mmCIF file of C-alpha atoms (C1' of nucleotides) in Angstrom:
data_model
loop_
_atom_site.group_PDB
_atom_site.id
_atom_site.type_symbol
_atom_site.label_atom_id
_atom_site.label_comp_id
_atom_site.label_asym_id
_atom_site.label_seq_id
_atom_site.Cartn_x
_atom_site.Cartn_y
_atom_site.Cartn_z
ATOM 1 C CA MET W 1 -134.959 -74.664 -82.272
ATOM 2 C CA TYR W 2 -132.210 -77.017 -83.262
ATOM 3 C CA LYS W 3 -132.590 -80.233 -85.338
ATOM 4 C CA TYR W 4 -130.042 -83.316 -84.795
ATOM 5 C CA SER W 5 -129.195 -86.368 -86.196
ATOM 6 C CA ILE W 6 -127.310 -89.229 -84.847
ATOM 7 C CA PHE W 7 -125.712 -91.707 -87.595
ATOM 8 C CA GLU W 8 -123.382 -94.595 -87.649
ATOM 9 C CA THR W 9 -119.930 -94.731 -89.430
ATOM 10 C CA LYS W 10 -117.312 -96.937 -89.499
ATOM 11 C CA TYR W 11 -115.662 -95.228 -86.673
ATOM 12 C CA GLY W 12 -118.493 -94.719 -84.365
ATOM 13 C CA ASN W 13 -121.479 -92.873 -83.935
ATOM 14 C CA MET W 14 -121.352 -89.502 -84.930
ATOM 15 C CA GLY W 15 -123.747 -86.838 -84.392
ATOM 16 C CA ALA W 16 -124.944 -83.340 -86.416
ATOM 17 C CA VAL W 17 -127.313 -80.542 -85.392
ATOM 18 C CA ALA W 18 -128.294 -77.631 -87.414
ATOM 19 C CA SER W 19 -130.710 -74.537 -87.126
ATOM 20 C CA GLU W 20 -132.754 -72.907 -89.725
ATOM 21 C CA LYS W 21 -129.414 -71.198 -91.081
ATOM 22 C CA GLY W 22 -127.229 -74.253 -91.481
ATOM 23 C CA LEU W 23 -124.925 -76.616 -89.896
ATOM 24 C CA HIS W 24 -124.453 -75.618 -86.337
ATOM 25 C CA MET W 25 -122.268 -78.301 -84.556
ATOM 26 C CA ILE W 26 -120.504 -81.815 -85.512
ATOM 27 C CA ILE W 27 -120.051 -84.661 -82.915
ATOM 28 C CA LEU W 28 -116.925 -86.855 -83.769
ATOM 29 C CA PRO W 29 -117.172 -90.414 -83.109
ATOM 30 C CA LYS W 30 -117.820 -92.161 -80.051
ATOM 31 C CA LYS W 31 -118.596 -95.672 -79.075
ATOM 32 C CA LYS W 32 -122.392 -95.371 -78.299
ATOM 33 C CA PRO W 33 -124.947 -93.571 -79.657
ATOM 34 C CA GLU W 34 -125.925 -92.353 -76.078
ATOM 35 C CA GLU W 35 -122.622 -90.965 -75.884
ATOM 36 C CA VAL W 36 -123.425 -88.972 -78.518
ATOM 37 C CA LYS W 37 -126.872 -87.791 -77.209
ATOM 38 C CA LYS W 38 -125.440 -87.196 -73.888
ATOM 39 C CA GLU W 39 -123.038 -84.477 -75.341
ATOM 40 C CA LEU W 40 -126.230 -82.857 -77.513
ATOM 41 C CA GLU W 41 -127.962 -82.153 -74.174
ATOM 42 C CA GLN W 42 -125.174 -80.801 -72.829
ATOM 43 C CA TYR W 43 -124.910 -77.885 -75.443
ATOM 44 C CA TYR W 44 -128.626 -77.526 -76.444
ATOM 45 C CA THR W 45 -131.893 -77.495 -74.482
ATOM 46 C CA GLU W 46 -134.427 -77.784 -77.574
ATOM 47 C CA LEU W 47 -133.714 -80.736 -79.869
ATOM 48 C CA ILE W 48 -135.484 -82.142 -82.420
ATOM 49 C CA ARG W 49 -134.586 -85.260 -84.141
ATOM 50 C CA ASP W 50 -134.690 -85.132 -87.706
ATOM 51 C CA GLU W 51 -132.995 -87.855 -89.505
ATOM 52 C CA GLU W 52 -134.562 -87.106 -92.680
ATOM 53 C CA GLY W 53 -133.322 -83.242 -93.066
ATOM 54 C CA LEU W 54 -129.731 -83.962 -92.200
ATOM 55 C CA LYS W 55 -129.296 -87.319 -93.652
ATOM 56 C CA GLY W 56 -127.171 -85.429 -96.464
ATOM 57 C CA ILE W 57 -124.481 -84.757 -94.145
ATOM 58 C CA GLY W 58 -124.583 -88.197 -92.789
ATOM 59 C CA GLY W 59 -124.115 -89.578 -95.840
ATOM 60 C CA ARG W 60 -121.114 -87.271 -96.761
ATOM 61 C CA MET W 61 -119.663 -87.459 -93.604
ATOM 62 C CA ARG W 62 -119.072 -91.585 -94.214
ATOM 63 C CA GLU W 63 -118.249 -91.155 -97.623
ATOM 64 C CA TYR W 64 -115.394 -88.793 -96.298
ATOM 65 C CA LEU W 65 -114.503 -91.031 -93.640
ATOM 66 C CA ASP W 66 -114.158 -93.974 -96.454
ATOM 67 C CA GLY W 67 -111.351 -92.111 -97.851
ATOM 68 C CA LYS W 68 -113.112 -89.779 -100.323
ATOM 69 C CA LYS W 69 -112.458 -86.443 -101.060
ATOM 70 C CA VAL W 70 -115.735 -85.113 -100.305
ATOM 71 C CA LYS W 71 -116.651 -81.356 -100.498
ATOM 72 C CA PHE W 72 -118.907 -80.050 -97.848
ATOM 73 C CA ARG W 73 -120.662 -77.417 -99.155
ATOM 74 C CA GLU W 74 -122.841 -77.144 -96.163
ATOM 75 C CA LYS W 75 -124.044 -73.979 -95.091
ATOM 76 C CA MET W 76 -122.656 -73.154 -91.757
ATOM 77 C CA ASP W 77 -124.470 -71.128 -88.543
ATOM 78 C CA LEU W 78 -121.790 -69.535 -87.038
ATOM 79 C CA ALA W 79 -123.637 -67.398 -85.152
ATOM 80 C CA GLY W 80 -121.866 -66.270 -81.646
ATOM 81 C CA ALA W 81 -118.567 -66.345 -83.212
ATOM 82 C CA THR W 82 -116.106 -63.042 -82.863
ATOM 83 C CA ASP W 83 -114.423 -61.537 -85.700
ATOM 84 C CA PHE W 84 -111.469 -63.449 -85.175
ATOM 85 C CA GLU W 85 -112.799 -66.826 -84.861
ATOM 86 C CA LEU W 86 -114.580 -66.440 -88.306
ATOM 87 C CA LYS W 87 -111.195 -65.162 -90.056
ATOM 88 C CA VAL W 88 -109.329 -68.142 -88.721
ATOM 89 C CA TRP W 89 -111.945 -70.582 -89.543
ATOM 90 C CA ASP W 90 -112.121 -69.058 -93.066
ATOM 91 C CA ALA W 91 -108.495 -69.434 -93.546
ATOM 92 C CA THR W 92 -108.509 -73.060 -92.251
ATOM 93 C CA LEU W 93 -111.342 -73.681 -94.947
ATOM 94 C CA GLY W 94 -108.645 -72.745 -97.775
ATOM 95 C CA ILE W 95 -106.352 -75.546 -96.618
ATOM 96 C CA PRO W 96 -106.387 -78.194 -99.571
ATOM 97 C CA TYR W 97 -107.865 -82.004 -98.757
ATOM 98 C CA GLY W 98 -104.579 -84.030 -97.736
ATOM 99 C CA GLU W 99 -102.404 -81.053 -96.632
ATOM 100 C CA THR W 100 -101.483 -79.161 -93.754
ATOM 101 C CA ARG W 101 -100.753 -76.060 -92.561
ATOM 102 C CA SER W 102 -99.023 -74.621 -89.378
ATOM 103 C CA TYR W 103 -100.605 -72.476 -86.805
ATOM 104 C CA ALA W 104 -98.299 -69.692 -87.615
ATOM 105 C CA TRP W 105 -99.637 -70.251 -91.443
ATOM 106 C CA VAL W 106 -102.803 -69.530 -90.559
ATOM 107 C CA ALA W 107 -102.104 -66.744 -88.693
ATOM 108 C CA LYS W 108 -100.265 -65.049 -91.226
ATOM 109 C CA GLN W 109 -103.331 -65.577 -93.517
ATOM 110 C CA ILE W 110 -105.320 -63.576 -91.484
ATOM 111 C CA GLY W 111 -102.848 -60.855 -90.848
ATOM 112 C CA GLU W 112 -102.560 -61.480 -87.196
ATOM 113 C CA GLY W 113 -98.741 -63.154 -87.569
ATOM 114 C CA LYS W 114 -98.406 -63.021 -83.952
ATOM 115 C CA GLY W 115 -101.704 -64.178 -82.606
ATOM 116 C CA VAL W 116 -100.538 -68.047 -83.174
ATOM 117 C CA ARG W 117 -101.669 -69.098 -79.760
ATOM 118 C CA ALA W 118 -105.143 -67.231 -80.349
ATOM 119 C CA VAL W 119 -105.434 -68.934 -83.474
ATOM 120 C CA GLY W 120 -105.130 -72.367 -81.698
ATOM 121 C CA GLY W 121 -107.821 -70.963 -79.439
ATOM 122 C CA ALA W 122 -110.199 -70.428 -82.021
ATOM 123 C CA LEU W 123 -109.639 -73.522 -83.477
ATOM 124 C CA GLY W 124 -110.149 -75.493 -80.121
ATOM 125 C CA ARG W 125 -113.509 -73.754 -80.425
ATOM 126 C CA ASN W 126 -114.390 -74.460 -83.921
ATOM 127 C CA ARG W 127 -117.919 -76.846 -83.708
ATOM 128 C CA LEU W 128 -117.481 -78.291 -86.985
ATOM 129 C CA PRO W 129 -114.643 -80.397 -87.091
ATOM 130 C CA ILE W 130 -113.944 -82.167 -90.350
ATOM 131 C CA ILE W 131 -116.390 -79.375 -92.359
ATOM 132 C CA ILE W 132 -113.823 -76.874 -91.460
ATOM 133 C CA PRO W 133 -110.547 -78.838 -91.261
ATOM 134 C CA CYS W 134 -109.159 -77.874 -88.075
ATOM 135 C CA HIS W 135 -107.087 -81.318 -88.081
ATOM 136 C CA ARG W 136 -105.010 -79.904 -91.024
ATOM 137 C CA VAL W 137 -103.553 -77.318 -89.001
ATOM 138 C CA VAL W 138 -100.400 -78.898 -87.269
ATOM 139 C CA SER W 139 -97.431 -77.840 -85.095
ATOM 140 C CA LYS W 140 -94.374 -76.626 -86.714
ATOM 141 C CA GLU W 141 -91.623 -79.299 -87.622
ATOM 142 C CA GLY W 142 -93.628 -82.252 -87.624
ATOM 143 C CA ASP W 143 -95.394 -82.024 -84.592
ATOM 144 C CA LEU W 144 -98.855 -82.559 -84.637
ATOM 145 C CA GLY W 145 -99.993 -79.764 -82.053
ATOM 146 C CA GLY W 146 -102.968 -80.395 -79.742
ATOM 147 C CA PHE W 147 -107.025 -81.504 -80.393
ATOM 148 C CA SER W 148 -109.590 -80.692 -77.911
ATOM 149 C CA ALA W 149 -111.156 -83.865 -79.000
ATOM 150 C CA GLY W 150 -108.259 -85.766 -78.743
ATOM 151 C CA ILE W 151 -105.243 -86.102 -80.473
ATOM 152 C CA GLU W 152 -105.758 -89.467 -81.765
ATOM 153 C CA MET W 153 -108.757 -88.144 -83.624
ATOM 154 C CA LYS W 154 -106.336 -85.956 -85.451
ATOM 155 C CA VAL W 155 -104.417 -88.504 -86.396
ATOM 156 C CA LEU W 156 -107.256 -90.561 -87.544
ATOM 157 C CA LEU W 157 -108.355 -87.647 -89.640
ATOM 158 C CA LEU W 158 -105.304 -86.931 -91.314
ATOM 159 C CA LYS W 159 -104.293 -90.813 -92.047
ATOM 160 C CA ILE W 160 -107.745 -91.079 -93.721
ATOM 161 C CA GLU W 161 -106.497 -87.787 -95.856
ATOM 162 C CA GLY W 162 -103.294 -89.645 -96.467
ATOM 163 C CA ALA W 163 -101.873 -86.293 -94.956
ATOM 164 C CA LEU W 164 -99.987 -88.555 -92.496
ATOM 165 C CA LEU W 165 -97.437 -91.122 -94.018
ATOM 166 C CA CYS W 166 -97.852 -93.452 -91.375
ATOM 167 C "C1'" DA Z 1 -80.595 -80.065 -78.324
ATOM 168 C "C1'" DT Z 2 -82.771 -78.172 -74.433
ATOM 169 C "C1'" DG Z 3 -85.330 -75.065 -71.423
ATOM 170 C "C1'" DC Z 4 -87.297 -71.061 -70.063
ATOM 171 C "C1'" DG Z 5 -90.195 -66.956 -70.449
ATOM 172 C "C1'" DA Z 6 -93.455 -64.100 -73.395
ATOM 173 C "C1'" DA Z 7 -96.842 -62.657 -76.467
ATOM 174 C "C1'" DG Z 8 -102.922 -63.042 -78.464
ATOM 175 C "C1'" DA Z 9 -107.960 -64.141 -77.881
ATOM 176 C "C1'" DT Z 10 -111.917 -65.898 -75.386
ATOM 177 C "C1'" DG Z 11 -114.388 -68.061 -72.092
ATOM 178 C "C1'" DG Z 12 -115.183 -69.922 -67.591
ATOM 179 C "C1'" DA Z 13 -114.310 -69.519 -62.564
ATOM 180 C "C1'" DT B 1 -109.192 -60.726 -62.316
ATOM 181 C "C1'" DC B 2 -106.678 -65.245 -62.851
ATOM 182 C "C1'" DC B 3 -106.390 -69.477 -65.574
ATOM 183 C "C1'" DA B 4 -106.099 -72.856 -69.434
ATOM 184 C "C1'" DT B 5 -106.143 -73.222 -74.139
ATOM 185 C "C1'" DC B 6 -104.960 -77.125 -80.569
ATOM 186 C "C1'" DT B 7 -98.196 -72.518 -80.404
ATOM 187 C "C1'" DT B 8 -93.934 -70.314 -81.937
ATOM 188 C "C1'" DC B 9 -89.782 -67.556 -81.312
ATOM 189 C "C1'" DG B 10 -85.597 -65.567 -79.292
ATOM 190 C "C1'" DC B 11 -82.004 -66.137 -76.114
ATOM 191 C "C1'" DA B 12 -78.676 -68.717 -72.775
ATOM 192 C "C1'" DT B 13 -77.179 -72.742 -71.470
#
DNA sequence: ATGCGAAGATGGA
DNA sequence: TCCATCTTCGCAT
């Protein structure tokens, strides 16, 4: 059973889902609340709305989007992830606010120097964008690389953190 | 400077 | 089993 909350931010309506163990998924901003709901129903069958229990994360998310250096210390429910994914996400968590690293850097951190593409794959499967700063991982030589939720969102997040000049 | 091929992990068809 | 996915590096052109 999962609890969820849909909240309004300056960039649109976001969603947060949590189990008893912790945060399970974050839905990046969408135009309408219904779109968030629809996406949630696509992944979960048992959902209960719980604005009260999740208003903490909602509030911190709003502060983050306002450009504050928010520290997300939420508990995370990473059930279902493979060893490799856990290592990738852990290394990504270590990238400081406002800075970026390359996929190769992440691969090196976890001792998988040749698994750069696998790193990209694992980040793409990340259910907790922003909390796990997958947007801080970019391609080498200034290229941004990709982003499953849309490259525009990656650009937006990096601009918010001031990691992108323009 | 640009194009091509190959290498890793994982999930879906 | 094959294909696509948030990449990078070496080699040839």
